[in-house]
CSV table of C-alpha atoms in Angstrom, one decimal:
chain,number,residue,atom,x,y,z
A,1,UNK,CA,76.6,141.3,102.8
A,2,UNK,CA,77.2,138.1,100.7
A,3,UNK,CA,74.1,136.0,100.4
A,4,UNK,CA,74.6,132.4,101.6
A,5,UNK,CA,73.7,129.9,98.9
A,6,UNK,CA,72.8,126.3,99.7
A,7,UNK,CA,75.0,123.7,98.1
A,8,UNK,CA,72.3,122.2,95.9
A,9,UNK,CA,70.3,125.4,95.4
A,10,UNK,CA,68.8,125.5,91.9
A,11,UNK,CA,68.8,121.7,91.6
A,12,UNK,CA,65.4,119.9,91.2
A,13,UNK,CA,65.1,116.2,92.0
A,14,UNK,CA,62.2,114.0,91.1
A,15,UNK,CA,61.9,111.0,93.5
A,16,UNK,CA,60.3,107.7,92.8
A,17,UNK,CA,61.1,106.5,96.3
A,18,UNK,CA,60.0,103.8,98.6
A,19,UNK,CA,60.7,103.0,102.2
A,20,UNK,CA,63.9,104.6,103.6
A,21,UNK,CA,67.1,104.5,101.6
A,22,UNK,CA,65.8,106.4,98.5
A,23,UNK,CA,63.6,108.9,100.3
A,24,UNK,CA,66.2,109.7,103.0
A,25,UNK,CA,68.7,110.5,100.2
A,26,UNK,CA,66.4,113.1,98.7
A,27,UNK,CA,65.3,114.5,102.0
A,28,UNK,CA,69.0,115.3,102.9
A,29,UNK,CA,69.4,116.8,99.4
A,30,UNK,CA,66.4,119.0,100.1
A,31,UNK,CA,68.1,120.1,103.3
A,32,UNK,CA,71.1,121.2,101.2
A,33,UNK,CA,68.9,123.4,99.0
A,34,UNK,CA,67.5,121.1,96.3
A,35,UNK,CA,63.8,121.2,95.4
A,36,UNK,CA,62.5,117.7,95.8
A,37,UNK,CA,59.3,116.4,94.3
A,38,UNK,CA,58.2,113.0,95.6
A,39,UNK,CA,56.0,111.0,93.3
A,40,UNK,CA,53.4,108.9,95.2
A,41,UNK,CA,50.1,107.1,94.5
A,42,UNK,CA,47.0,106.7,96.7
A,43,UNK,CA,46.5,103.2,95.3
A,44,UNK,CA,49.9,102.0,96.7
A,45,UNK,CA,51.3,104.6,99.1
A,46,UNK,CA,54.9,104.5,100.4
A,47,UNK,CA,54.9,101.6,102.8
A,48,UNK,CA,56.4,103.7,105.7
A,49,UNK,CA,53.3,106.0,105.7
A,50,UNK,CA,51.7,103.0,107.5
A,51,UNK,CA,54.5,102.6,110.0
A,52,UNK,CA,54.4,103.6,113.7
A,53,UNK,CA,54.7,105.7,115.7
A,54,UNK,CA,51.5,107.5,114.9
A,55,UNK,CA,50.4,110.8,116.6
A,56,UNK,CA,48.0,109.8,119.3
A,57,UNK,CA,48.2,106.2,118.1
A,58,UNK,CA,45.8,107.1,115.2
A,59,UNK,CA,46.8,105.1,112.1
A,60,UNK,CA,46.6,107.4,109.1
A,61,UNK,CA,48.8,107.9,106.0
A,62,UNK,CA,49.5,111.5,107.0
A,63,UNK,CA,50.1,110.7,110.7
A,64,UNK,CA,53.3,108.6,110.7
A,65,UNK,CA,56.2,110.1,112.5
A,66,UNK,CA,58.4,107.5,110.8
A,67,UNK,CA,57.4,108.7,107.3
A,68,UNK,CA,57.8,112.3,108.4
A,69,UNK,CA,61.4,111.8,109.7
A,70,UNK,CA,62.6,110.3,106.4
A,71,UNK,CA,60.7,112.7,104.1
A,72,UNK,CA,61.4,116.2,105.3
A,73,UNK,CA,61.9,119.1,102.9
A,74,UNK,CA,60.1,117.8,99.9
A,75,UNK,CA,56.8,118.1,98.0
A,76,UNK,CA,54.3,115.3,97.2
A,77,UNK,CA,52.5,114.8,93.9
A,78,UNK,CA,50.2,111.8,93.4
A,79,UNK,CA,50.4,110.1,90.0
A,80,UNK,CA,49.0,106.9,88.7
A,81,UNK,CA,52.1,105.8,86.8
A,82,UNK,CA,50.1,102.9,85.2
A,83,UNK,CA,47.8,105.3,83.6
A,84,UNK,CA,49.0,106.6,80.2
A,85,UNK,CA,48.3,110.2,81.2
A,86,UNK,CA,49.9,109.8,84.6
A,87,UNK,CA,53.0,108.6,82.8
A,88,UNK,CA,52.9,111.6,80.5
A,89,UNK,CA,52.7,113.9,83.5
A,90,UNK,CA,55.7,112.1,85.0
A,91,UNK,CA,57.7,112.6,81.8
A,92,UNK,CA,56.8,116.3,81.8
A,93,UNK,CA,58.2,116.5,85.3
A,94,UNK,CA,61.4,114.7,84.3
A,95,UNK,CA,61.9,117.3,81.5
A,96,UNK,CA,62.0,120.0,84.2
A,97,UNK,CA,64.3,118.2,86.7
A,98,UNK,CA,68.0,117.7,87.0
A,99,UNK,CA,68.1,114.4,88.9
A,100,UNK,CA,65.8,111.4,89.1
A,101,UNK,CA,66.1,109.0,92.0
A,102,UNK,CA,64.2,105.7,92.0
A,103,UNK,CA,64.4,102.9,94.6
A,104,UNK,CA,61.9,100.4,93.3
A,105,UNK,CA,62.8,96.8,92.6
A,106,UNK,CA,64.9,96.4,89.5
A,107,UNK,CA,62.7,96.3,86.3
A,108,UNK,CA,59.8,98.3,87.8
A,109,UNK,CA,60.7,101.6,86.1
A,110,UNK,CA,61.1,99.7,82.8
A,111,UNK,CA,57.6,98.2,83.1
A,112,UNK,CA,56.2,101.7,83.6
A,113,UNK,CA,58.0,103.0,80.6
A,114,UNK,CA,60.2,105.2,82.8
A,115,UNK,CA,63.6,103.6,82.4
A,116,UNK,CA,66.7,105.8,81.9
A,117,UNK,CA,66.5,105.3,78.1
A,118,UNK,CA,63.0,106.6,78.2
A,119,UNK,CA,63.7,109.6,80.4
A,120,UNK,CA,66.7,110.9,78.4
A,121,UNK,CA,64.4,111.3,75.4
A,122,UNK,CA,62.8,114.2,77.3
A,123,UNK,CA,65.9,115.3,79.3
A,124,UNK,CA,69.2,114.4,77.5
A,125,UNK,CA,71.5,115.6,80.3
A,126,UNK,CA,69.5,113.9,83.0
A,127,UNK,CA,71.2,112.4,86.1
A,128,UNK,CA,69.5,109.3,87.3
A,129,UNK,CA,70.3,107.0,90.2
A,130,UNK,CA,68.7,103.7,90.9
A,131,UNK,CA,69.0,102.5,94.5
A,132,UNK,CA,67.4,99.1,94.9
A,133,UNK,CA,68.7,96.3,97.0
A,134,UNK,CA,70.6,94.1,94.6
A,135,UNK,CA,71.2,96.6,91.7
A,136,UNK,CA,70.0,96.4,88.1
A,137,UNK,CA,71.9,93.3,87.0
A,138,UNK,CA,72.6,89.8,88.3
A,139,UNK,CA,70.5,86.8,89.3
A,140,UNK,CA,68.9,88.5,92.3
A,141,UNK,CA,68.2,91.9,90.6
A,142,UNK,CA,64.4,91.5,90.6
A,143,UNK,CA,64.1,90.3,94.2
A,144,UNK,CA,62.5,92.8,96.5
A,145,UNK,CA,63.9,93.4,100.0
A,146,UNK,CA,64.3,95.7,103.0
A,147,UNK,CA,67.1,96.9,105.2
A,148,UNK,CA,67.0,94.2,107.9
A,149,UNK,CA,67.8,91.3,105.5
A,150,UNK,CA,70.2,93.5,103.6
A,151,UNK,CA,72.1,94.2,106.9
A,152,UNK,CA,72.5,90.4,107.3
A,153,UNK,CA,73.6,90.0,103.6
A,154,UNK,CA,76.2,92.7,104.1
A,155,UNK,CA,77.8,90.7,107.0
A,156,UNK,CA,76.9,93.2,109.7
A,157,UNK,CA,74.5,90.9,111.5
A,158,UNK,CA,77.1,88.1,111.6
A,159,UNK,CA,79.5,90.5,113.4
A,160,UNK,CA,77.0,91.8,116.0
A,161,UNK,CA,76.3,89.8,119.1
A,162,UNK,CA,78.1,87.5,121.5
A,163,UNK,CA,80.4,84.6,120.4
A,164,UNK,CA,78.4,82.0,122.3
A,165,UNK,CA,75.0,83.1,121.0
A,166,UNK,CA,73.1,83.6,117.7
A,167,UNK,CA,73.7,86.8,115.8
A,168,UNK,CA,71.5,89.6,117.0
A,169,UNK,CA,72.4,92.3,114.5
A,170,UNK,CA,72.3,96.1,114.9
A,171,UNK,CA,68.9,97.6,115.6
A,172,UNK,CA,66.4,97.8,112.7
A,173,UNK,CA,67.1,98.4,109.0
A,174,UNK,CA,70.7,99.6,109.7
A,175,UNK,CA,71.8,99.8,106.1
A,176,UNK,CA,68.9,102.2,105.3
A,177,UNK,CA,70.9,104.9,107.2
A,178,UNK,CA,74.2,104.1,105.6
A,179,UNK,CA,73.3,103.8,101.9
A,180,UNK,CA,71.8,107.4,101.6
A,181,UNK,CA,75.1,108.9,102.5
A,182,UNK,CA,76.8,107.3,99.6
A,183,UNK,CA,73.8,108.0,97.3
A,184,UNK,CA,74.0,111.7,98.1
A,185,UNK,CA,77.7,111.8,97.5
A,186,UNK,CA,77.2,110.1,94.1
A,187,UNK,CA,74.5,112.6,93.1
A,188,UNK,CA,76.9,115.5,94.1
A,189,UNK,CA,79.7,114.0,92.0
A,190,UNK,CA,77.3,113.5,89.0
A,191,UNK,CA,76.2,117.1,89.2
A,192,UNK,CA,79.9,118.2,89.2
A,193,UNK,CA,80.5,115.9,86.2
A,194,UNK,CA,77.6,117.4,84.3
A,195,UNK,CA,78.8,120.9,85.2
A,196,UNK,CA,82.2,120.1,83.7
A,197,UNK,CA,81.2,118.1,80.7
A,198,UNK,CA,77.5,119.0,80.0
A,199,UNK,CA,76.6,115.3,80.1
A,200,UNK,CA,74.3,113.4,82.4
A,201,UNK,CA,74.9,110.0,83.8
A,202,UNK,CA,73.1,106.9,85.0
A,203,UNK,CA,74.1,105.3,88.3
A,204,UNK,CA,73.3,101.8,89.4
A,205,UNK,CA,73.7,102.2,93.2
A,206,UNK,CA,73.1,98.6,94.5
A,207,UNK,CA,72.5,98.8,98.3
A,208,UNK,CA,74.2,95.5,98.9
A,209,UNK,CA,77.4,96.7,97.5
A,210,UNK,CA,77.1,100.0,99.4
A,211,UNK,CA,76.5,98.2,102.6
A,212,UNK,CA,79.5,95.9,102.1
A,213,UNK,CA,81.8,98.9,102.3
A,214,UNK,CA,81.1,99.1,106.0
A,215,UNK,CA,82.6,95.7,106.8
A,216,UNK,CA,85.8,96.4,104.9
A,217,UNK,CA,88.1,95.4,107.9
A,218,UNK,CA,86.3,92.0,108.1
A,219,UNK,CA,86.8,91.5,104.3
A,220,UNK,CA,90.4,92.4,104.5
A,221,UNK,CA,91.0,90.1,107.4
A,222,UNK,CA,89.4,87.2,105.6
A,223,UNK,CA,91.4,87.9,102.4
A,224,UNK,CA,94.7,88.1,104.3
A,225,UNK,CA,94.3,85.3,106.8
A,226,UNK,CA,91.6,83.1,105.3
A,227,UNK,CA,89.7,83.4,108.6
A,228,UNK,CA,86.5,85.5,108.9
A,229,UNK,CA,86.1,87.5,112.1
A,230,UNK,CA,83.0,86.7,114.1
A,231,UNK,CA,81.0,88.1,117.1
A,232,UNK,CA,82.9,89.5,120.1
A,233,UNK,CA,80.2,91.1,122.1
A,234,UNK,CA,81.6,94.4,123.3
A,235,UNK,CA,85.2,93.3,123.3
A,236,UNK,CA,87.8,94.8,121.0
A,237,UNK,CA,91.1,93.2,120.1
A,238,UNK,CA,93.0,96.4,120.9
A,239,UNK,CA,91.2,97.9,123.8
A,240,UNK,CA,90.4,96.8,127.4
A,241,UNK,CA,88.3,97.7,129.2
A,242,UNK,CA,85.9,98.1,126.3
A,243,UNK,CA,82.2,97.7,127.2
A,244,UNK,CA,78.9,99.1,128.4
A,245,UNK,CA,78.4,99.1,132.1
A,246,UNK,CA,75.3,99.3,134.3
A,247,UNK,CA,74.5,102.4,136.3
A,248,UNK,CA,71.9,103.6,138.8
A,249,UNK,CA,68.3,103.5,137.6
A,250,UNK,CA,66.3,101.4,135.2
A,251,UNK,CA,68.2,100.3,132.1
A,252,UNK,CA,70.8,103.0,132.5
A,253,UNK,CA,74.3,102.3,131.1
A,254,UNK,CA,77.6,104.0,130.3
A,255,UNK,CA,80.1,103.0,127.6
A,256,UNK,CA,83.8,103.1,128.5
A,257,UNK,CA,86.8,102.5,126.2
A,258,UNK,CA,90.5,102.4,127.1
A,259,UNK,CA,92.9,102.2,124.1
A,260,UNK,CA,96.0,103.6,125.8
A,261,UNK,CA,98.0,103.3,129.0
A,262,UNK,CA,97.3,107.0,129.7
A,263,UNK,CA,93.5,106.4,129.4
A,264,UNK,CA,93.8,103.5,131.8
A,265,UNK,CA,95.6,105.7,134.3
A,266,UNK,CA,92.8,108.3,134.1
A,267,UNK,CA,90.2,105.5,134.7
A,268,UNK,CA,92.1,104.3,137.7
A,269,UNK,CA,92.2,107.8,139.2
A,270,UNK,CA,88.5,108.3,138.6
A,271,UNK,CA,87.8,105.0,140.4
A,272,UNK,CA,89.8,106.2,143.4
A,273,UNK,CA,92.9,104.1,142.7
A,274,UNK,CA,91.7,100.8,144.1
A,275,UNK,CA,94.5,98.3,144.9
A,276,UNK,CA,93.4,95.8,142.3
A,277,UNK,CA,93.7,98.4,139.5
A,278,UNK,CA,97.3,99.3,140.6
A,279,UNK,CA,98.7,95.9,139.7
A,280,UNK,CA,101.7,96.3,137.4
A,281,UNK,CA,100.3,93.8,134.9
A,282,UNK,CA,97.3,96.1,134.2
A,283,UNK,CA,99.6,99.1,133.4
A,284,UNK,CA,100.0,97.7,129.8
A,285,UNK,CA,97.5,96.8,127.2
A,286,UNK,CA,98.6,93.2,126.9
A,287,UNK,CA,97.9,92.6,130.6
A,288,UNK,CA,94.5,94.4,130.4
A,289,UNK,CA,93.4,92.4,127.3
A,290,UNK,CA,94.3,89.1,129.1
A,291,UNK,CA,92.1,90.1,132.0
A,292,UNK,CA,89.3,91.8,130.1
A,293,UNK,CA,86.5,89.8,131.6
A,294,UNK,CA,87.7,90.5,135.1
A,295,UNK,CA,88.0,94.2,134.3
A,296,UNK,CA,84.4,94.3,133.1
A,297,UNK,CA,83.2,92.8,136.4
A,298,UNK,CA,85.3,95.2,138.5
A,299,UNK,CA,84.2,98.3,136.6
A,300,UNK,CA,80.6,97.3,136.6
A,301,UNK,CA,80.8,97.2,140.4
A,302,UNK,CA,82.1,100.7,140.4
A,303,UNK,CA,79.5,102.2,137.9
A,304,UNK,CA,76.4,100.4,139.2
A,305,UNK,CA,75.5,102.7,142.1
A,306,UNK,CA,76.3,105.9,140.1
A,307,UNK,CA,74.3,108.0,137.7
A,308,UNK,CA,75.4,107.4,134.1
A,309,UNK,CA,76.0,111.0,133.3
A,310,UNK,CA,78.0,111.5,136.4
A,311,UNK,CA,80.3,108.7,135.4
A,312,UNK,CA,80.6,110.0,131.9
A,313,UNK,CA,81.5,113.5,132.9
A,314,UNK,CA,84.0,112.3,135.5
A,315,UNK,CA,85.8,110.1,133.0
A,316,UNK,CA,85.7,112.6,130.2
A,317,UNK,CA,87.4,115.0,132.7
A,318,UNK,CA,90.1,112.5,133.0
A,319,UNK,CA,90.4,112.2,129.2
A,320,UNK,CA,88.9,108.7,129.2
A,321,UNK,CA,86.4,108.1,126.3
A,322,UNK,CA,83.0,107.5,127.9
A,323,UNK,CA,79.4,108.1,126.9
A,324,UNK,CA,75.9,107.6,128.3
A,325,UNK,CA,73.9,105.0,126.4
A,326,UNK,CA,71.2,107.5,125.4
A,327,UNK,CA,67.6,106.4,124.8
A,328,UNK,CA,65.2,108.3,122.6
A,329,UNK,CA,64.2,110.8,125.4
A,330,UNK,CA,67.9,111.4,126.2
A,331,UNK,CA,68.6,112.3,122.6
A,332,UNK,CA,66.0,115.0,122.5
A,333,UNK,CA,67.5,116.8,125.4
A,334,UNK,CA,71.2,115.9,124.9
A,335,UNK,CA,73.1,119.2,125.5
A,336,UNK,CA,75.4,118.8,122.5
A,337,UNK,CA,72.6,117.9,120.1
A,338,UNK,CA,70.5,120.9,121.4
A,339,UNK,CA,73.5,123.2,121.0
A,340,UNK,CA,74.1,122.0,117.4
A,341,UNK,CA,70.4,122.6,116.6
A,342,UNK,CA,70.2,119.1,115.2
A,343,UNK,CA,66.5,118.9,115.5
A,344,UNK,CA,64.1,121.4,113.9
A,345,UNK,CA,60.7,121.5,115.5
A,346,UNK,CA,58.1,122.3,112.8
A,347,UNK,CA,54.4,122.4,112.6
A,348,UNK,CA,52.7,119.7,110.6
A,349,UNK,CA,49.0,120.1,109.6
A,350,UNK,CA,48.0,116.7,110.9
A,351,UNK,CA,50.6,115.7,113.5
A,352,UNK,CA,51.2,119.1,115.1
A,353,UNK,CA,54.8,119.7,116.2
A,354,UNK,CA,57.3,117.3,114.9
A,355,UNK,CA,61.1,117.2,115.4
A,356,UNK,CA,62.9,116.8,112.1
A,357,UNK,CA,66.6,115.9,111.9
A,358,UNK,CA,68.9,117.2,109.1
A,359,UNK,CA,72.0,115.6,107.7
A,360,UNK,CA,74.9,115.2,110.2
A,361,UNK,CA,77.2,117.4,108.0
A,362,UNK,CA,76.8,121.1,108.3
A,363,UNK,CA,78.6,123.6,106.1
A,364,UNK,CA,79.5,127.0,107.6
A,365,UNK,CA,78.9,128.9,104.4
A,366,UNK,CA,75.8,127.0,103.4
A,367,UNK,CA,73.6,126.0,106.4
A,368,UNK,CA,70.9,123.4,106.0
A,369,UNK,CA,67.2,124.3,105.7
A,370,UNK,CA,64.7,121.8,107.0
A,371,UNK,CA,61.1,122.0,106.1
A,372,UNK,CA,58.2,119.7,107.3
A,373,UNK,CA,57.2,116.5,105.5
A,374,UNK,CA,54.3,116.6,103.0
A,375,UNK,CA,50.9,115.1,103.3
A,376,UNK,CA,50.0,112.6,100.6
A,377,UNK,CA,49.5,114.5,97.3
A,378,UNK,CA,49.6,117.8,99.1
A,379,UNK,CA,51.3,119.6,96.2
A,380,UNK,CA,49.7,117.9,93.2
A,381,UNK,CA,47.6,120.9,92.2
A,382,UNK,CA,50.4,123.4,92.9
A,383,UNK,CA,52.9,121.4,90.7
A,384,UNK,CA,50.5,120.8,87.8
A,385,UNK,CA,49.3,124.4,87.6
A,386,UNK,CA,52.6,126.0,88.4
A,387,UNK,CA,55.6,124.0,87.3
A,388,UNK,CA,53.9,122.2,84.5
A,389,UNK,CA,51.8,125.2,83.4
A,390,UNK,CA,48.4,123.3,83.1
A,391,UNK,CA,45.2,125.2,83.1
A,392,UNK,CA,42.3,124.4,85.3
A,393,UNK,CA,40.5,122.5,82.5
A,394,UNK,CA,43.4,120.2,81.8
A,395,UNK,CA,43.9,119.6,85.5
A,396,UNK,CA,40.3,118.7,86.0
A,397,UNK,CA,40.4,116.4,83.0
A,398,UNK,CA,43.4,114.5,84.3
A,399,UNK,CA,41.9,114.3,87.8
A,400,UNK,CA,38.7,112.9,86.5
A,401,UNK,CA,40.5,110.3,84.3
A,402,UNK,CA,42.3,108.9,87.4
A,403,UNK,CA,45.8,110.0,86.3
A,404,UNK,CA,46.3,112.1,89.5
A,405,UNK,CA,45.7,109.5,92.2
C-alpha cells in the first residue's frame, strides 16, 4: 500500500505572524503537512488572542476561539525579539526552516535585525514572504492597518450595499480571508522554484494589491467605459430575480438566482404557475430585468410563509439556484459540510472541544491533517531542547535572561 504524503510534508515554516492574514496562511500550510512554528511574545501577544468569543466568556490569552480558528496545526514558541539572545534563538530557528512568513508593519523586521538580508546569512536558500497591508515600498509602507479598512481601500466596501444608502461593506475583515489563499499559492510556487533552481526567493505580498484582484470586473469596467460601478444591493445586471427573500421564522432567508429562461420556468412551476408569472414579457431576461423590483415583491410573498430549507430543496429540485442564508448554527450542522468533514472537533487543554476548519481545497491523494491551536509558548521548551539542541543549562540561562518570553 502506497503511503499518502501530504503536499508540504518535510517543509518547516517559521511564522512571525499577527492578526489573521499571515497566521491563517501558515495554518493552512500546516494542514497540508508543513511543520509550522509561530513566534510569539508574552509582552505583546498576537492581538487576536484577546478577541472574542471566549470559552465561558472568560477572557484569557489561551481561551479565544477566534485565535484558535486561525492558528490550527502549529506550535508556539515565545521569544523576546528585542533581546539580543532572543534574536539569536530566532536566527537559529531560521537556519533550520525552509520558509519564513512575517506580517508585521513594513520595517519592523529590519528594526529587529531580522530582515531578509539578515536571514539569508544563516539560510542562503531561504524563502521569505512579507504580507503586510501596503507592502514594503511606497509612501504608505509603514502605516499599520487591519482587514476592515483594507476592504474599503480595495474597493469592496464601495460595491457593497444599496444605491441610495451609504456603503455597508461585507462582514468583518473580509480581505483577511482572501489574501491567505494567494499567499499560500505564492509559497508553493516559491518552493517549486527552489526545487528546480536551488535558489530561495523573497516575496513582497502587499495585501492591498492582493485584495484588488477581487474587484477585477469593476476595474475593467472603469478602464473600458470611464464609469466606475457602484452599489446595486442584491441586483445583478444579468439576472432577475436575484435576491434574498424572507421565510418563516425569525431572521430566516433564502437566496434565489435566475440567470436563464429555463431557470425561470423552473421557478414558475415551483410557485404553482401563478397567472402573473405566466405573462409573456417575463419569459425572457430583458422583461424580467425591467420588472426586477416587482418580481422581488412577488417572490417574497411566496417565500414568507415557508421554511427556508423547504424552499431551497424545492427550487434545487427544479434546477433553480437557491440556498438557505445559513447562520453560524446552521453551518455547524449543514449536511454537505458535515459530509465533507470540513470541521475537525479537537480537544484543547483550556477551551475543551473546539471545531477547527481546514482549507477549502482537499486533495484526494494528500488529505489534510488538522491539529489543535497552541497555547502561548506551549512548545518553547520542546523546540529549544529538541530542534535547537540546547541543554538544560543553556535553556535555563536564556529563560532567566528574559530571552524566552
